Amino acid sequence: MGHQYLHFSSSSDIIDPMVCNEVITTPNGSVRIKSHYLGKFWGRNNQNLILADSDDSTSSSSSNNNNSSSSSVLTRIFIGRSEKGRNQKQKQENNSPESDMLFWPTKVGNDVVALRNLGNGKLCKILSSANGKINCLSADVSTISTEVHLEVDETVTSRKIYNVNFHLRDARIYNRSILTFATEDAINRTQEPKTVDVKLSYSESKTRAWNSSISLKLLGVKTTIQSTVPLIIVEGKIELSGEFSGDYQWGQTESLTTDKENLYKFSVPPMTMVRVNLIATKASCDIPFSYEQLDTTTLTDRQQITETIDDGIYTGSNYFDFKYETEQENCNDNMNCGKSDVFCFHKCV
């Protein structure tokens, strides 16, 4: 068999078994990429060309020690760490004989990544011509630019996310703020205290998003999710309230707004105006979670793939700790409440 150079062709179809690649993450976050057709791993030769001709005896042990199981095709690319973290890990990996088969992926778009080979620390680009080879992959670029952008397609036709398990002890609550939702005034121009009902109307909004901290899931794949929905409640605690089940675009933030009315009863002293404020606290939260993922693929030998993954991040925001605050002000002749009304109510927001 000759050298297995990677060749890019615009005529290739996603269902062609020759174009599919499997991605396996290592414990430190770098990845190994295996040609699904050849059964060989990508590796860099002494001319910086990437070939699918390497056997890797360490891949099984590496993947077994990792929280994320191996993926099916070159679509479960893993998002790279920070530049500082990547440089520290790269120095360690460069001393390893397997470093030429390791890559650091960096997400640069919804379905675009850049791959840095850890053997020489260079980014991979398509080389139009090299020693008679056309449109090969070569690791010889130092910085991320358009020439190192690699578009990724999934062989996954549908995806189901279920058995979502939130790690509430590791949740983070931030961006707390206290807001006034609605205000109403009630005026008593008589000499006797009066009890009144005030209706406060307001719109309550919340956001939610399920995402991955490591694995990349492309937006084009039809995804359904079954999950409970975390909410921040009184005293800044988090509870799982209700359930969401249906189609979801992975990583997208959904905003939900509900119009509400609250009826508040209180006493207004004689010759007094009482202002009622409905206030609440708004906050955001990040909650890690694990989940089961069932992929239906176009692969003839693996039509369904199930994985347990522990890289989920739920981000949400909502209002909580609703309460009423009142302010009083003595009436005077300048307060025009109308000739026939004992009480006047003024909607202020």
Short mmCIF file of N, CA and C in Angstrom, two decimals, residues 8 40 59 105 146 152 180 215 228 280:
data_model
loop_
_atom_site.label_atom_id
_atom_site.label_comp_id
_atom_site.label_asym_id
_atom_site.label_seq_id
_atom_site.Cartn_x
_atom_site.Cartn_y
_atom_site.Cartn_z
N PHE A 8 -8.29 16.31 -0.44
CA PHE A 8 -9.56 17.03 -0.38
C PHE A 8 -10.14 17.16 -1.78
N LYS A 40 -6.72 3.78 10.10
CA LYS A 40 -5.43 4.31 10.51
C LYS A 40 -5.60 5.72 11.07
N SER A 59 -4.17 4.65 21.91
CA SER A 59 -5.47 5.32 21.79
C SER A 59 -6.53 4.68 22.68
N PRO A 105 -7.72 21.05 18.48
CA PRO A 105 -8.73 21.72 17.66
C PRO A 105 -9.16 23.04 18.31
N THR A 146 -7.70 32.33 7.45
CA THR A 146 -8.69 31.62 6.64
C THR A 146 -8.12 30.38 5.96
N VAL A 152 -16.44 21.35 8.82
CA VAL A 152 -16.76 20.03 9.34
C VAL A 152 -18.23 19.72 9.07
N THR A 180 -37.46 46.74 39.63
CA THR A 180 -38.86 47.04 39.90
C THR A 180 -39.69 46.64 38.69
N SER A 215 -17.11 19.13 23.57
CA SER A 215 -17.46 18.60 22.26
C SER A 215 -18.21 19.62 21.43
N THR A 228 -34.98 18.24 32.57
CA THR A 228 -35.59 19.14 33.53
C THR A 228 -34.99 20.53 33.34
N ALA A 280 -38.25 42.34 42.24
CA ALA A 280 -37.75 40.96 42.16
C ALA A 280 -36.25 41.00 41.89
#
